[in-house]
Coordinates of C-alpha atoms and ligand atoms in Angstrom, one line a residue:
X1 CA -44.6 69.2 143.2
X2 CA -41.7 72.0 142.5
X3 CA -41.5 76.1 142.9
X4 CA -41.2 78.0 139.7
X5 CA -41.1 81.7 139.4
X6 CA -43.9 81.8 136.7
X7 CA -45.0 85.2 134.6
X8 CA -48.6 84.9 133.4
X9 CA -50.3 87.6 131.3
X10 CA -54.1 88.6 131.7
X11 CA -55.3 91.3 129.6
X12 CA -52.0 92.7 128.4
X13 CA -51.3 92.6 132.4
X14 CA -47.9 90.7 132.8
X15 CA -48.0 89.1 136.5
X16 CA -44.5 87.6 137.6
X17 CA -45.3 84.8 140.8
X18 CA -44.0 82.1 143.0
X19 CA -46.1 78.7 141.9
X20 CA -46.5 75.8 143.3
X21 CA -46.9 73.3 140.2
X22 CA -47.3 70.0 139.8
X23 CA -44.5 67.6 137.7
X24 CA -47.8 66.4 135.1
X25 CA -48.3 70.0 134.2
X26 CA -44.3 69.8 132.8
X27 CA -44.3 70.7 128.9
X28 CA -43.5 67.4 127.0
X29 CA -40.0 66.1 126.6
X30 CA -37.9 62.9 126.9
X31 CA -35.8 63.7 129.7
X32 CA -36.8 65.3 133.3
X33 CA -34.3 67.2 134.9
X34 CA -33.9 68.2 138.3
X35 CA -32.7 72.0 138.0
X36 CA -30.0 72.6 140.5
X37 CA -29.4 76.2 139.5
X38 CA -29.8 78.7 136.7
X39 CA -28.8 82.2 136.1
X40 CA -30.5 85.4 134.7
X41 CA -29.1 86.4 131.6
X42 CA -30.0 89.2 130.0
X43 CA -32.7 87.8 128.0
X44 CA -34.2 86.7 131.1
X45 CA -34.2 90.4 132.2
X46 CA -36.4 91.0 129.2
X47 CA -38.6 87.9 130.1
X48 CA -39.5 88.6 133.7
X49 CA -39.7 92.7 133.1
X50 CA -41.9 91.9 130.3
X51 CA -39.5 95.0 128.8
X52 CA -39.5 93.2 125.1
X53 CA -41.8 90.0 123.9
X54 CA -39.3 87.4 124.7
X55 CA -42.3 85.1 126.2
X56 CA -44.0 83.4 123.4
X57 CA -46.8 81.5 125.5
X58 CA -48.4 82.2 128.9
X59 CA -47.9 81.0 131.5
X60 CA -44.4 81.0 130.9
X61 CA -41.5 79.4 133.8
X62 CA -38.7 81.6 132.6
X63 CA -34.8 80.6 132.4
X64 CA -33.1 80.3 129.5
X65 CA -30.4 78.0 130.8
X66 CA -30.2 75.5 133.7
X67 CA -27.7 72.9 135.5
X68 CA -29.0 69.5 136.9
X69 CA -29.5 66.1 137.2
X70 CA -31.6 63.6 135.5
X71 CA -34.5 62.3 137.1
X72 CA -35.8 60.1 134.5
X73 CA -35.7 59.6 130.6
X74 CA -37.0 57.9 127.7
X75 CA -34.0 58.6 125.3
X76 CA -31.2 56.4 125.8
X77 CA -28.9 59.1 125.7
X78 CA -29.7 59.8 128.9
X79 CA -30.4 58.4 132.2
X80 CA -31.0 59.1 135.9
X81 CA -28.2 60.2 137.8
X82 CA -26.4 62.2 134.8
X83 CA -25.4 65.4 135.1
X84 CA -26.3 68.0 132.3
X85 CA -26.6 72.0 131.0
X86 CA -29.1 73.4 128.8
X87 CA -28.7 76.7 127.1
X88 CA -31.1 77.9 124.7
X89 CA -33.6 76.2 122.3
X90 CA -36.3 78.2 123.0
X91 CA -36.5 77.3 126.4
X92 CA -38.0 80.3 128.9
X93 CA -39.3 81.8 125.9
X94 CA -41.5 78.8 124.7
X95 CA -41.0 76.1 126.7
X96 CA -40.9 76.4 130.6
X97 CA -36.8 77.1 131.8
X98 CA -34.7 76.7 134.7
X99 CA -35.8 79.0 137.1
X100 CA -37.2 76.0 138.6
X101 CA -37.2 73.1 141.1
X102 CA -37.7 70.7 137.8
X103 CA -37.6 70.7 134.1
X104 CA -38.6 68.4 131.6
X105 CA -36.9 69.0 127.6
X106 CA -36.0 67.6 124.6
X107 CA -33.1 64.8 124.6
X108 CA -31.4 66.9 121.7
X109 CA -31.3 70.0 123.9
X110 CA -28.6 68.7 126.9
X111 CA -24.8 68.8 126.7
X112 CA -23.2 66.8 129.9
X113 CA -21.6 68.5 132.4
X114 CA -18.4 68.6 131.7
X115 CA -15.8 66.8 134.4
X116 CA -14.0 69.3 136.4
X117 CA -17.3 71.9 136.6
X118 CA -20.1 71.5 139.1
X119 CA -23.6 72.4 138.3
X120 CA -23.0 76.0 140.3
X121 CA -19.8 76.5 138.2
X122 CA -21.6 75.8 134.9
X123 CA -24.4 78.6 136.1
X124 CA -21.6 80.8 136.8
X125 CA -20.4 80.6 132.8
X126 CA -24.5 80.7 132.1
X127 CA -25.5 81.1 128.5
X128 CA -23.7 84.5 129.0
X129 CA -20.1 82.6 129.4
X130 CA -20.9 80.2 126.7
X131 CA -21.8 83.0 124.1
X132 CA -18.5 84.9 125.2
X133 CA -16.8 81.5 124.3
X134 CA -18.7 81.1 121.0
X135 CA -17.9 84.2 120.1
X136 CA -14.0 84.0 121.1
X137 CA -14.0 80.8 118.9
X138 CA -15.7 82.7 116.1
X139 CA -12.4 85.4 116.1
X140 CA -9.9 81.9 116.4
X141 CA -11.3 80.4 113.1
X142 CA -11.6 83.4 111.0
X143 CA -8.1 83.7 111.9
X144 CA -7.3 86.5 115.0
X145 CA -4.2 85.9 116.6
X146 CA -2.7 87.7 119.6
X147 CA 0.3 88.7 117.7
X148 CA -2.4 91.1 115.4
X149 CA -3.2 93.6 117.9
X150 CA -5.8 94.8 120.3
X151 CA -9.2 92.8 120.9
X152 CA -11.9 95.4 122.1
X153 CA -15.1 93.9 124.2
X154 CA -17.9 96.0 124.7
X155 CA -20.6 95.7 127.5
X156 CA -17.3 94.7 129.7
X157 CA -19.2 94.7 132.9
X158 CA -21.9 92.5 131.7
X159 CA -21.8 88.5 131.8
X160 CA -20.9 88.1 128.4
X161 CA -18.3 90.9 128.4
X162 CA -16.4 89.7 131.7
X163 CA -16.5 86.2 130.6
X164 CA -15.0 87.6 126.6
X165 CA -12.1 89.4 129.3
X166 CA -11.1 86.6 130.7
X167 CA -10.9 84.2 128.1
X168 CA -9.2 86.2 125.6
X169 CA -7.0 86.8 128.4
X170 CA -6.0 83.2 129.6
X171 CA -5.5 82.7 125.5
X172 CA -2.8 85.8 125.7
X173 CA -4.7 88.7 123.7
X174 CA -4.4 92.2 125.0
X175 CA -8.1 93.3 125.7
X176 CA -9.3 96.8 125.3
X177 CA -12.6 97.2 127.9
X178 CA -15.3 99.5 127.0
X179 CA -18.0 100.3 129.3
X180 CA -20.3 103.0 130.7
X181 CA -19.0 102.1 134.3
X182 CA -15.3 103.6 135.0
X183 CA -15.1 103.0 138.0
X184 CA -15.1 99.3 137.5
X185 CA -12.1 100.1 135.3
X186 CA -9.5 98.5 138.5
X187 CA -12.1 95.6 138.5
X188 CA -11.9 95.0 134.9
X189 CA -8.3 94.9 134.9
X190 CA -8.2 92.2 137.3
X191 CA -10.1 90.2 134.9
X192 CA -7.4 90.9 132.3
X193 CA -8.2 94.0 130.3
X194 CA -4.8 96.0 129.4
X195 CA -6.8 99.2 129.0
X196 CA -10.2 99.9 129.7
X197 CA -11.7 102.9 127.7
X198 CA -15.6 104.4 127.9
X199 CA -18.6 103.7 126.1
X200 CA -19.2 106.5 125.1
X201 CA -16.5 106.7 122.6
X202 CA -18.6 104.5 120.6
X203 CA -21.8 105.4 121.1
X204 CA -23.3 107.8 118.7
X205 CA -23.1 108.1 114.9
X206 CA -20.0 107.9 113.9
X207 CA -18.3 108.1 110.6
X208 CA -18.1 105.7 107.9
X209 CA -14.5 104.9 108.5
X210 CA -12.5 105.7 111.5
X211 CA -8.6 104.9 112.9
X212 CA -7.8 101.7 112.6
X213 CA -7.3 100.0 115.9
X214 CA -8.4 96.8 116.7
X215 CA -7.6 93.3 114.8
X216 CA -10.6 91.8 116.6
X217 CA -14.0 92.2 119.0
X218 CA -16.8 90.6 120.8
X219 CA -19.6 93.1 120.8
X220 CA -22.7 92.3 122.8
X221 CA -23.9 96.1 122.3
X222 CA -24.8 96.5 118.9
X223 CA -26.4 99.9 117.5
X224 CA -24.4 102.9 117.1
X225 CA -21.5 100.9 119.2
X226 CA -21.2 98.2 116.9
X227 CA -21.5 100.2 113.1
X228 CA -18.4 102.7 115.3
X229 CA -16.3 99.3 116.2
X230 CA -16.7 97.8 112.4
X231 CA -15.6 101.0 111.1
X232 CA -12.4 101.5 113.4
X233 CA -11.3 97.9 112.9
X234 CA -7.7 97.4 111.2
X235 CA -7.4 95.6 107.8
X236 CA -9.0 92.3 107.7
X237 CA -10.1 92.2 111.3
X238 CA -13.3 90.5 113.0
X239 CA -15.5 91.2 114.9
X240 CA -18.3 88.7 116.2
X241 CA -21.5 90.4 117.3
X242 CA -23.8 88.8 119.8
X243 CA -25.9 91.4 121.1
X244 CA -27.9 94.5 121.3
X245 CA -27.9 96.1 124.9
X246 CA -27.7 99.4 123.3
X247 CA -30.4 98.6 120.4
X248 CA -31.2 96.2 117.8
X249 CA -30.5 98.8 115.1
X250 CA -27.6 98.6 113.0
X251 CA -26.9 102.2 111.1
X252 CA -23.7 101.5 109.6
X253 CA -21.8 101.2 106.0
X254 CA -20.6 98.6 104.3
X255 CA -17.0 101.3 103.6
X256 CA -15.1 99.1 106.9
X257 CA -16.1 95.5 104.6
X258 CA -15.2 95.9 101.3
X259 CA -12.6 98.9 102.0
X260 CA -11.2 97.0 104.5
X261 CA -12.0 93.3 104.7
X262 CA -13.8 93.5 107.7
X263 CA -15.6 90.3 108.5
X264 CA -18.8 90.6 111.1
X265 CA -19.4 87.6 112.2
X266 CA -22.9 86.6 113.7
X267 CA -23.2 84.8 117.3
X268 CA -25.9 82.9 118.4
X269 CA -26.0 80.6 120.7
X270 CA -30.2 79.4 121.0
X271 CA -30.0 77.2 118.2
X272 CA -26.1 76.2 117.9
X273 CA -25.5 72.8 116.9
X274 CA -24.4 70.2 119.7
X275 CA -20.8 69.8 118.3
X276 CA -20.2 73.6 118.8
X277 CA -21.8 73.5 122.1
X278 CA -20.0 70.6 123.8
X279 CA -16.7 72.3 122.2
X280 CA -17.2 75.4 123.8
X281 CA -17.9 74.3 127.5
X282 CA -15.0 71.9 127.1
X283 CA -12.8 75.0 126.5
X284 CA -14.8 76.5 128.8
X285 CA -13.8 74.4 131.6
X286 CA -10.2 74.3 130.3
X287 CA -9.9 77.9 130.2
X288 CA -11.5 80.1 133.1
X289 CA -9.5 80.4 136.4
X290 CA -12.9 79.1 138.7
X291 CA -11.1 80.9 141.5
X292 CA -11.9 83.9 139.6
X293 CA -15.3 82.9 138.1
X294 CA -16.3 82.8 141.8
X295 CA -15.7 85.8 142.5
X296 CA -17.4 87.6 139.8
X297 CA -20.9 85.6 140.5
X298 CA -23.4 86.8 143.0
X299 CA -25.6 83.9 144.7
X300 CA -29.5 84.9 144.5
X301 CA -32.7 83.0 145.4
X302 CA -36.0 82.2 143.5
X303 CA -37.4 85.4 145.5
X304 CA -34.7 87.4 144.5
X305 CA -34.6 87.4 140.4
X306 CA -37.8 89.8 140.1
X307 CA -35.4 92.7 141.3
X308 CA -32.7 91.5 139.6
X309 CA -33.7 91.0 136.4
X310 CA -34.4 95.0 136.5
X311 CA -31.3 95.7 138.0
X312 CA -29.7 94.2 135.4
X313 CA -31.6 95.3 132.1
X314 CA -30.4 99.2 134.2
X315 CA -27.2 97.9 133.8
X316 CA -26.2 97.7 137.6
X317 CA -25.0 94.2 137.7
X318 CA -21.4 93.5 137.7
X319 CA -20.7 90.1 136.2
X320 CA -22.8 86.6 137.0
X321 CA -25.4 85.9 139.1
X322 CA -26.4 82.0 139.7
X323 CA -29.7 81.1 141.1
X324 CA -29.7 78.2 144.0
X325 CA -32.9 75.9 142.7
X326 CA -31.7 72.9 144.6
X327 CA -34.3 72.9 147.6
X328 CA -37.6 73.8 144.9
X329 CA -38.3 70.1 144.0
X330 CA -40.4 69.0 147.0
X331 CA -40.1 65.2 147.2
X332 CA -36.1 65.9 147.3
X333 CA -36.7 67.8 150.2
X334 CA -38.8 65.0 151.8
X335 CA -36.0 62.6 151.1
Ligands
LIG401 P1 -25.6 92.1 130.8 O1 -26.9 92.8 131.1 O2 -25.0 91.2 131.8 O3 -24.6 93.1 130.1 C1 -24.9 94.0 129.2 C2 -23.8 95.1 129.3 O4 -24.0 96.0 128.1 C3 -24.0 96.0 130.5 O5 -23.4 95.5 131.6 C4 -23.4 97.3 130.0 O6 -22.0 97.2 130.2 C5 -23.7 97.3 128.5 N1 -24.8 98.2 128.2 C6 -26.0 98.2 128.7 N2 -26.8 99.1 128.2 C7 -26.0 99.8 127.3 C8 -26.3 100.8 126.4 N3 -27.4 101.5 126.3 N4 -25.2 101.2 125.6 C9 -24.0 100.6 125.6 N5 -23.8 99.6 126.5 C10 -24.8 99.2 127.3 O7 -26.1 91.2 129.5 P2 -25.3 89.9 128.9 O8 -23.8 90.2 128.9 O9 -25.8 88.7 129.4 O10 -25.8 90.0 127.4 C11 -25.4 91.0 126.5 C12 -26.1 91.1 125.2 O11 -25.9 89.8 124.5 C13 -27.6 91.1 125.4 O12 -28.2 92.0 124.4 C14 -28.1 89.7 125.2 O13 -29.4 89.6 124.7 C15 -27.1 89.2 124.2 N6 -26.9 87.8 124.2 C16 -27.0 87.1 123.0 C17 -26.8 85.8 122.9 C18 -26.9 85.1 121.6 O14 -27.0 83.9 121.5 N7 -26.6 85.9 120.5 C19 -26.6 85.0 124.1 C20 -26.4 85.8 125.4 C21 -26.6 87.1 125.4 P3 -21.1 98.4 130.9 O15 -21.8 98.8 132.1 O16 -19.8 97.8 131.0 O17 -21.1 99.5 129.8

């Protein structure tokens, strides 16, 4: 037996609960997992608000990412005892996730751990650290050096914009913050933003082309904010796009593309292939100060992440958040 947080929906009714389940009633997979933590992301937020259809089958466990160990497998791959991270595939959305005592998945779907990061460390980076490293990566092979001038990041305070901080700052690009909080702006800095400028500036319709500024971005915002930051990007700049915390919509021009050479470059990190993934949490783990990481995670339990996840879709969360699963499995407990 484990603890889930489990959302259920009766009659267009979504119900969000603490379950008791048994380890039979696991979806089917090759490798059972012992989830030591998991995060909420902001997809997550979606899932347990029931604010957008992220849930494809009910009863859902939510958790789009978890760290853990193996309990058992039937893939050679794998065995007890090894410790892994799952981001992705589908998992919380169609296939029961992380926010769980136990998990059982698909061979294909776990990365190790890599040396030098515990399982709580891992949580900290989340899917929302991961995608800020895909999307860091993306800039690095289309070319984005820090000699070419400013890198903005957009949804700063979020996971994926205070991981995008840091990194590009460890790699020595001057970052440019925008966000709708100011008076994180001293907080932001100690991540490693050189400037930190407000939302606003980007968010409402906004000319075709505009001032050329910034030789690259990570945008997790999309909307308004993103057609404004492809349009006031310098000659031949990039920006990688990962997200849509302001909307899904996209009411821009092609003028910043073929005026400029303006390259938008798509993020996702659900259905990345394993090379890409294992790449990124191995720069991952040679890149963020954990010191720091610390420091800009909250700890939460199960009982906490209904709360949470709305705090966060209302934009109130600063940073990470990891969620301790590693008393929900009962027969560990008993051991
Ligand atoms: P968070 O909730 O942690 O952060 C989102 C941030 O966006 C907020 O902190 C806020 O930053 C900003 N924001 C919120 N609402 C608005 C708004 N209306 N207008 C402008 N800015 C806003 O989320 P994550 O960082 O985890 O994820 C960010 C986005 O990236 C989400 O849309 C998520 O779905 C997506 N994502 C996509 C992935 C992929 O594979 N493509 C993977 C992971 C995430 P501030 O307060 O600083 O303004």
């Amino acid at each position: 037996m484990f603890k889930a947080l489990v959302i259920d929906k009766q009659d267009d009714v979504q119900t969000v609960a603490i379950s008791e389940l048994d380890e039979s009633q696991l979806p089917e997979g090759e490798v059972r997992v012992k989830v030591q933590y998991s995060t909420l992301n902001y997809k997550d937020g979606l899932a347990i608000t029931g604010k957008a259809p992220v849930v494809r089958k009910f009863p859902m466990v939510p958790g789009i990412d978890f760290a853990g160990e193996v309990i058992e497998s039937s893939d050679e791959r794998w065995k007890a005892g090894d410790q892994v991270i799952l981001n992705g595939w589908g998992v919380g959305e169609s296939h029961w996730g992380g926010l769980a005592g136990c998990a059982q998945v698909k061979a294909d779907w776990l990365v190790a751990l890599p040396e030098g990061l515990s399982a709580k460390q891992a949580m900290s980076v989340g899917t929302a650290g991961y995608t800020a490293m895909l999307c860091v990566m993306a800039l690095q092979q289309q070319g984005v050096k820090p000699e070419d001038g400013e890198i903005l990041v957009t949804g700063a305070n979020g996971g994926v914009g205070t991981i995008s901080i840091t990194l590009l700052a460890t790699l020595g690009y001057t970052v440019v913050a925008s966000t709708g909080r100011m008076e994180e702006a001293d907080y932001l800095k100690s991540l490693g933003a050189s400037e930190v400028i407000h939302r606003d500036t980007f968010s409402s319709a906004g000319r075709p082309l505009a001032k050329e500024r910034w030789a690259g971005a990570v945008d997790s915002v999309g909307s308004h904010t993103l057609a404004n930051v492809c349009a006031s990007m310098r000659y031949g700049g990039a920006v990688a796009a990962c997200g849509l915390a302001q909307g899904m919509d996209l009411p821009a021009t092609v003028a910043p593309f073929i005026l400029r050479g303006v390259a938008l470059i798509g993020v996702d990190s659900v259905n990345a292939p394993y090379a890409k993934r294992v790449a990124a949490w191995e720069q991952l783990t040679k890149l963020l100060d954990l010191d720091k990481l610390a420091a800009n995670t909250q700890d939460l339990t199960l009982e906490d992440c209904v709360e949470v996840a709305s705090d966060l879709l209302a934009g109130k969360v600063r940073g990470r958040v990891v969620v301790d699963c590693t008393a929900l499995r009962f027969v560990d407990n008993l051991a």
